[in-house]
CSV table of C-alpha atoms in Angstrom, one decimal:
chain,number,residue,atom,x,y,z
K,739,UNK,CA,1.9,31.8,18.8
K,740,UNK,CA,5.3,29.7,18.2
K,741,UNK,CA,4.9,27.0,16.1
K,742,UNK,CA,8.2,25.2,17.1
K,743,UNK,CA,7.0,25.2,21.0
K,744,UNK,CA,4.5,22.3,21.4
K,745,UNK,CA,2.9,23.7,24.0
K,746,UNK,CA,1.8,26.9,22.2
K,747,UNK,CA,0.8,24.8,19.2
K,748,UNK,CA,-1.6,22.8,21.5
K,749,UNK,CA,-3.5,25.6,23.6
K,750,UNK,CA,-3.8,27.6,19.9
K,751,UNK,CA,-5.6,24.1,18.9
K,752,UNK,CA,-7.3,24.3,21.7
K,753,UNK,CA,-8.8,27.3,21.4
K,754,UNK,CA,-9.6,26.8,17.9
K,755,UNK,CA,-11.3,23.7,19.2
K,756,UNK,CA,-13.4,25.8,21.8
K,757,UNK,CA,-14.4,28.8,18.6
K,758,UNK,CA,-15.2,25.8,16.6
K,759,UNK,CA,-17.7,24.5,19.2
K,760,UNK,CA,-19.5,28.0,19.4
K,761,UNK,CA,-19.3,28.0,15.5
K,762,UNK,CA,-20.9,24.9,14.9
K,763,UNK,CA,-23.7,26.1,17.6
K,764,UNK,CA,-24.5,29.1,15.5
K,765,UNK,CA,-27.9,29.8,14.5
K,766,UNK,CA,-26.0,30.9,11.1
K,767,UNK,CA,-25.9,27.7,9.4
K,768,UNK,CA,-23.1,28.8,6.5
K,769,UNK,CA,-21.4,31.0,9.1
K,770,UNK,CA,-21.3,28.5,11.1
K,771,UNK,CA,-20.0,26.5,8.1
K,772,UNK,CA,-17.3,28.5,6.9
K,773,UNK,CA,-15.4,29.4,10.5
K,774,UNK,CA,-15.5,25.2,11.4
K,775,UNK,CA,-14.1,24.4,8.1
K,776,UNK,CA,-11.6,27.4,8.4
K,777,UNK,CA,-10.5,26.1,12.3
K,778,UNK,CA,-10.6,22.8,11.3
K,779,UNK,CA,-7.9,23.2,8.6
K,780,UNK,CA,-6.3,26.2,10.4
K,781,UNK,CA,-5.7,23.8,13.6
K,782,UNK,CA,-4.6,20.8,11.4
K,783,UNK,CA,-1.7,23.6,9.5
K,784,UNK,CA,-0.7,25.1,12.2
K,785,UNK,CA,0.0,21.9,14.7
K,786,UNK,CA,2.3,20.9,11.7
K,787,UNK,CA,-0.4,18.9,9.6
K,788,UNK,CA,-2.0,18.0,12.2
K,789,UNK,CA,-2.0,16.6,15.8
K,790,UNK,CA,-3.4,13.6,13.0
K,791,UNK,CA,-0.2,13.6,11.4
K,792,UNK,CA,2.5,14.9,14.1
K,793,UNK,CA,1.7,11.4,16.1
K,794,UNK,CA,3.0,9.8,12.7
K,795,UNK,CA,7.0,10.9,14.0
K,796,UNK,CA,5.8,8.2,17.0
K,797,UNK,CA,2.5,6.5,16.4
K,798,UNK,CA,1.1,4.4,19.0
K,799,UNK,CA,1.9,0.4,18.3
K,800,UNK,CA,-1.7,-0.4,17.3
K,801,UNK,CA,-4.3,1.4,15.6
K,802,UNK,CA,-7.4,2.9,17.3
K,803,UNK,CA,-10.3,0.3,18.0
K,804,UNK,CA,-13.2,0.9,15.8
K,805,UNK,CA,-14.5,-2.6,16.0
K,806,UNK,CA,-17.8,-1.0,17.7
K,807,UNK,CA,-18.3,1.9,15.4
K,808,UNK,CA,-21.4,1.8,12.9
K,809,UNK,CA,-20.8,1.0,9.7
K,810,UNK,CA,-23.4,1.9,7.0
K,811,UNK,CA,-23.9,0.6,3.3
K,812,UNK,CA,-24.1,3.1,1.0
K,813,UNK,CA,-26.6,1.2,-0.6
K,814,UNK,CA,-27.9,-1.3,1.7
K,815,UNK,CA,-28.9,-4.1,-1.3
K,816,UNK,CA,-25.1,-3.1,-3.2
K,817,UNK,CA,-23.8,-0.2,-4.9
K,818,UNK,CA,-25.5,0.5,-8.5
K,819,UNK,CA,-22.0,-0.6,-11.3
K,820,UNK,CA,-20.9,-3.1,-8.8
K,821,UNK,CA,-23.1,-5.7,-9.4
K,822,UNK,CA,-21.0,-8.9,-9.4
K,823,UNK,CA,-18.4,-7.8,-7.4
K,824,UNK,CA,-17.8,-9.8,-4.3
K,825,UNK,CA,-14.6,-9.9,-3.0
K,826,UNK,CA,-13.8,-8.4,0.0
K,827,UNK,CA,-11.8,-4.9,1.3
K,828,UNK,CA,-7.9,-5.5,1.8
K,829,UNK,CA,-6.2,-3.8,4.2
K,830,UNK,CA,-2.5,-3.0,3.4
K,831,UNK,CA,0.3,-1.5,5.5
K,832,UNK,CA,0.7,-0.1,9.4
K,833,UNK,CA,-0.7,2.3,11.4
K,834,UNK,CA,-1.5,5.0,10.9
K,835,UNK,CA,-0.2,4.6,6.9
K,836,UNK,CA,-2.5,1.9,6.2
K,837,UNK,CA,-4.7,1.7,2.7
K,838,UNK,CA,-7.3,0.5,2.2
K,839,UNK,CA,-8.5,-1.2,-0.7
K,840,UNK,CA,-10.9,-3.2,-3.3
K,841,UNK,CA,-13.8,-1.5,-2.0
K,842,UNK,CA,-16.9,-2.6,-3.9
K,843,UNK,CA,-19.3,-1.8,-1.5
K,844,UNK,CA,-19.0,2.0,-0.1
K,845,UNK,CA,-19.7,2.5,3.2
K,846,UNK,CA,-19.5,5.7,6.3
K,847,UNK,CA,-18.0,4.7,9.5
K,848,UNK,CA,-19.9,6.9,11.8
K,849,UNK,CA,-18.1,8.4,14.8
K,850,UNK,CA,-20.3,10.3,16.2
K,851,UNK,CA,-19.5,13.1,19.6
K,852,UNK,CA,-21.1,12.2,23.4
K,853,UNK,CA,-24.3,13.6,23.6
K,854,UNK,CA,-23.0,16.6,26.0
K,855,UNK,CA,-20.9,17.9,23.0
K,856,UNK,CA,-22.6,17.4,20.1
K,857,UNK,CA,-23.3,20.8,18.3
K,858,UNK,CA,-25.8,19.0,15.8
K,859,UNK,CA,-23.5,19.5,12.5
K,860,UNK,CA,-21.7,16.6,10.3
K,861,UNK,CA,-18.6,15.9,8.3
K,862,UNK,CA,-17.6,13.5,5.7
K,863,UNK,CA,-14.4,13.2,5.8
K,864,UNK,CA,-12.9,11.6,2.3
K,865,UNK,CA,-9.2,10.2,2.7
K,866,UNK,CA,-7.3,10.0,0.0
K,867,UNK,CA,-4.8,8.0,-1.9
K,868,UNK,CA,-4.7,8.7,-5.5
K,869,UNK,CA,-7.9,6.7,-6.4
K,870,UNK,CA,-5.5,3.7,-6.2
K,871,UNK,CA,-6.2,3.0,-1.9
K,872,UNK,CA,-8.0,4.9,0.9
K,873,UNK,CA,-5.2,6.4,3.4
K,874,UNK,CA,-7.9,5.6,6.3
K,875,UNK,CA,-5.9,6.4,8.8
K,876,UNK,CA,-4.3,10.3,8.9
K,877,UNK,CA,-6.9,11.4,6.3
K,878,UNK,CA,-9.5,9.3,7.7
K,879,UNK,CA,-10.3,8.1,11.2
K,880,UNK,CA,-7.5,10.2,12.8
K,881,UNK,CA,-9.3,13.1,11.6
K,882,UNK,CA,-12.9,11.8,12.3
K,883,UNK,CA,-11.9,11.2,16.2
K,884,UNK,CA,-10.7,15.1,16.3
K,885,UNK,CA,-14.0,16.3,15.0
K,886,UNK,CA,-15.9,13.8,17.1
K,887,UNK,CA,-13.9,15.0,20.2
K,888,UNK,CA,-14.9,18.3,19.5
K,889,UNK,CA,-19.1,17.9,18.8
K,890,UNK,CA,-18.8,16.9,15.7
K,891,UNK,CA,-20.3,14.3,13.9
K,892,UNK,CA,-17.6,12.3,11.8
K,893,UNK,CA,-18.6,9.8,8.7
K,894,UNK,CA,-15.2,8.0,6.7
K,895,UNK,CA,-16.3,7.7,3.6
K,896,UNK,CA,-15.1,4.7,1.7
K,897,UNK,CA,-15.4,5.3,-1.9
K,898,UNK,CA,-14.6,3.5,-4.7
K,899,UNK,CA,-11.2,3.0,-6.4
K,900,UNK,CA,-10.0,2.7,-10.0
K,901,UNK,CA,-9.0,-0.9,-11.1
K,902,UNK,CA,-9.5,-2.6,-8.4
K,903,UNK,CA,-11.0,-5.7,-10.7
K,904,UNK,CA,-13.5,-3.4,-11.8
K,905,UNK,CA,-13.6,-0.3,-14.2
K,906,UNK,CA,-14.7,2.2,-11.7
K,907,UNK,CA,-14.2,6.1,-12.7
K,908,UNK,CA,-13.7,9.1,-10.0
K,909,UNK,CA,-16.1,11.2,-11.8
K,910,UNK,CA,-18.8,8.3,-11.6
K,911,UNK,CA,-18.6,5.8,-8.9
K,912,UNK,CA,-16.7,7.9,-6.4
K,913,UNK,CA,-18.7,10.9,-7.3
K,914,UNK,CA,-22.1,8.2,-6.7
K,915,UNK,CA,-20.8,7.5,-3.4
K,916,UNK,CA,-20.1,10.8,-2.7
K,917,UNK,CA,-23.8,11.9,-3.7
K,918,UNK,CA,-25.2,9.0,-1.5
K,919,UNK,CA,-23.2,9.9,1.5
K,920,UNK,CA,-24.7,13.5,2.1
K,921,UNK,CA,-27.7,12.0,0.9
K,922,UNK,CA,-27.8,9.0,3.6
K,923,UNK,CA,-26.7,11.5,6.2
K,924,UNK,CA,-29.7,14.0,5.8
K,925,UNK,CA,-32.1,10.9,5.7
K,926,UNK,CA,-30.9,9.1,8.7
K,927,UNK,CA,-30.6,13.2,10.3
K,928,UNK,CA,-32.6,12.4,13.3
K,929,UNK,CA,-31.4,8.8,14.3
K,930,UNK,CA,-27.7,10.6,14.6
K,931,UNK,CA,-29.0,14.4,16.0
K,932,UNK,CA,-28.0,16.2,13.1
K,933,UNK,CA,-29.1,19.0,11.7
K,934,UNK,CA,-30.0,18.4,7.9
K,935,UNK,CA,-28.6,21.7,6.8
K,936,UNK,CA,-25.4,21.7,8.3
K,937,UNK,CA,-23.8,19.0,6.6
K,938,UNK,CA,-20.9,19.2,5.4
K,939,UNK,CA,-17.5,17.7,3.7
K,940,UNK,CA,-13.6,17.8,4.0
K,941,UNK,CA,-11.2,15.9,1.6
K,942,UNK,CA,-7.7,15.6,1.1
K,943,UNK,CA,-6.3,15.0,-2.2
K,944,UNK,CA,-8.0,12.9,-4.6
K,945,UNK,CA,-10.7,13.0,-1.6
K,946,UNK,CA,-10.7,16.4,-2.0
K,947,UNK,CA,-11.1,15.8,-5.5
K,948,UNK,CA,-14.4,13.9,-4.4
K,949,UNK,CA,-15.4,16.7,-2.4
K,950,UNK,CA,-15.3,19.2,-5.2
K,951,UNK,CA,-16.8,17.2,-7.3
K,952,UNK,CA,-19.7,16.7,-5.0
K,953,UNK,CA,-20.2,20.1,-4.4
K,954,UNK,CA,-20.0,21.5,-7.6
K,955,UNK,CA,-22.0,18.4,-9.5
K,956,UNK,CA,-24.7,18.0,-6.9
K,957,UNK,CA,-27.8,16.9,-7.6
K,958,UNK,CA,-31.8,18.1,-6.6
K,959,UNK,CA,-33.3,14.9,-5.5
K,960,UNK,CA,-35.9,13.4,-7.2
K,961,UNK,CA,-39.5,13.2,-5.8
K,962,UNK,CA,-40.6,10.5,-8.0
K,963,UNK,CA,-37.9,8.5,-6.2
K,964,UNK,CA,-38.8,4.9,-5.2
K,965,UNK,CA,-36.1,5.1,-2.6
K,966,UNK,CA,-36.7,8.0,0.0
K,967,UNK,CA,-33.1,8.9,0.3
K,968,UNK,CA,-32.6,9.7,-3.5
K,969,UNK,CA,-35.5,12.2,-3.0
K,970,UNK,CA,-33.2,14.7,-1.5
K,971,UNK,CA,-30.3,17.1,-2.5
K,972,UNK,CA,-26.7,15.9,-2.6
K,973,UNK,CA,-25.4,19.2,-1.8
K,974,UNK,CA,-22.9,19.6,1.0
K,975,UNK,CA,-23.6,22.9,3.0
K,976,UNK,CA,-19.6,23.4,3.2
K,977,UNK,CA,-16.7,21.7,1.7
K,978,UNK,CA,-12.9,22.1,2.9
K,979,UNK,CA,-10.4,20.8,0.1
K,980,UNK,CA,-7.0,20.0,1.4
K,981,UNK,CA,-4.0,19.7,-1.0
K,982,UNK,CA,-6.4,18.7,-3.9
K,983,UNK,CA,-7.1,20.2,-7.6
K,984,UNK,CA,-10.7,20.8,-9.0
K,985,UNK,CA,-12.1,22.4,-12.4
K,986,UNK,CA,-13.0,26.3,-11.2
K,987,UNK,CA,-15.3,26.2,-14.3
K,988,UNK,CA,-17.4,24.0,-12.6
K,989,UNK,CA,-17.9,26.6,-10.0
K,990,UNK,CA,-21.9,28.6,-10.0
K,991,UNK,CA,-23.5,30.5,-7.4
K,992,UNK,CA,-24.9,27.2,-6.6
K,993,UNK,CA,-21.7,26.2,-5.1
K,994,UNK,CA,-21.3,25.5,-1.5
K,995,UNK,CA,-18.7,27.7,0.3
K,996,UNK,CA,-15.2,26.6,0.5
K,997,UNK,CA,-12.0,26.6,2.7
K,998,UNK,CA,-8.8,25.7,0.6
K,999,UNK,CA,-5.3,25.0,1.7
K,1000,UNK,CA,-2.1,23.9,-0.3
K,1001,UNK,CA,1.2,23.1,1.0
K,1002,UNK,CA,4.0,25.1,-1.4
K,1003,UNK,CA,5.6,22.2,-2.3
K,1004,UNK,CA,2.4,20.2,-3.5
């Protein structure tokens, strides 16, 4: 393949696109796991970060039009150490470099493939920003509509932020939200035709961040739960971390497995 021809960059995405569908349809659940995370990334390196991010050179006027997507509350009666906190998201910036921010009140935006394509797997996907704003776009939805294109189920996480008028922490709010969100998705498995064990996440930096965290500091859930989501596991079945840092000690047997990728210059 020649990366500086276009054209071979595109049918190598292609056919990534095409293993990725007969990955995701394996009856190996973490093989199946492993080689989507692996083409997901490899497609996203090798098109030169992206078809997401080579549109950025010449990015359509106005963003996609999510207006009729579903979006769903972490917590549908308000994130627990947000009590109080009212004011709404803020939106800063152009397409596709826009941030988002003051979110109080994490939420998925679920994009989610046509019924013909949809291989029965899920992806969070967890922009990221520095834990100071959400880039929603390029690490985001741009990414989301790839995997939805391709028969997979897509959920933007919105997590929360430090400052933000609140004291929020990565390692406790954005870690919570993080929790909830495989959580949510293996509840609400059979209203979205996913398979329960076969869901996964992908974050780039500080989301990435998010991502390790989740997978190395999940959590069993707990029966005596009041709340039927909390009663199961926060563990993603696959992770993909994308020009982010984690602590290895915090890696176990337990861990879910992993495709990495770092630019030299990160």
């Amino acid at each position: 393949m020649d990366r500086s021809d276009p054209r071979s960059r595109r049918n190598f995405l292609w056919q990534s696109a095409t293993m990725l569908g007969t990955a995701l349809a394996s009856t190996s659940a973490t093989t199946a796991a492993v080689m989507a995370i692996h083409l997901i990334v490899v497609g996203l390196l090798v098109s030169g970060a992206g078809e997401f991010r080579a549109r950025a050179a010449d990015p359509p006027k106005e963003p996609p039009d999510f207006s009729q997507q579903q979006v769903v509350p972490l917590w549908p009666n308000g994130a627990p150490g947000s009590e109080g906190q009212t004011s709404p998201e803020k939106v800063q910036g152009k397409y596709p470099f826009r941030a988002v921010t003051n979110v109080h009140n994490p939420s998925l935006t679920v994009i989610l493939p046509s019924k013909e394509k949809a291989a029965g797997a899920a992806v969070i996907v967890c922009p990221g920003g520095g834990f100071r704003g959400l880039m929603i776009d390029h690490d985001g939805y741009d990414v989301a509509r790839w995997l939805s294109s391709h028969g997979v189920a897509a959920f933007v996480l919105k997590y929360r932020l430090m400052g933000q008028g609140a004291n929020y922490k990565p390692d406790v709010h954005a870690l919570a939200d993080a929790r909830r969100a495989v959580r949510l998705i293996r509840g609400r498995a059979k209203e979205w035709s996913i398979d329960p064990e076969r869901v996964g996440m992908i974050g780039f930096s500080a989301g990435g961040y998010i991502t390790f965290m989740a997978s190395t500091q999940s959590e069993a859930g707990r029966q005596d739960a009041n709340d039927p989501i909390e009663r199961l596991s926060s563990r993603p079945d696959f992770q993909g971390l994308i020009y982010t840092a984690g602590d290895t000690s915090k890696i176990s047997k337990e861990t879910p497995p992993a495709f990495l990728a770092v630019a030299v210059d990160d």
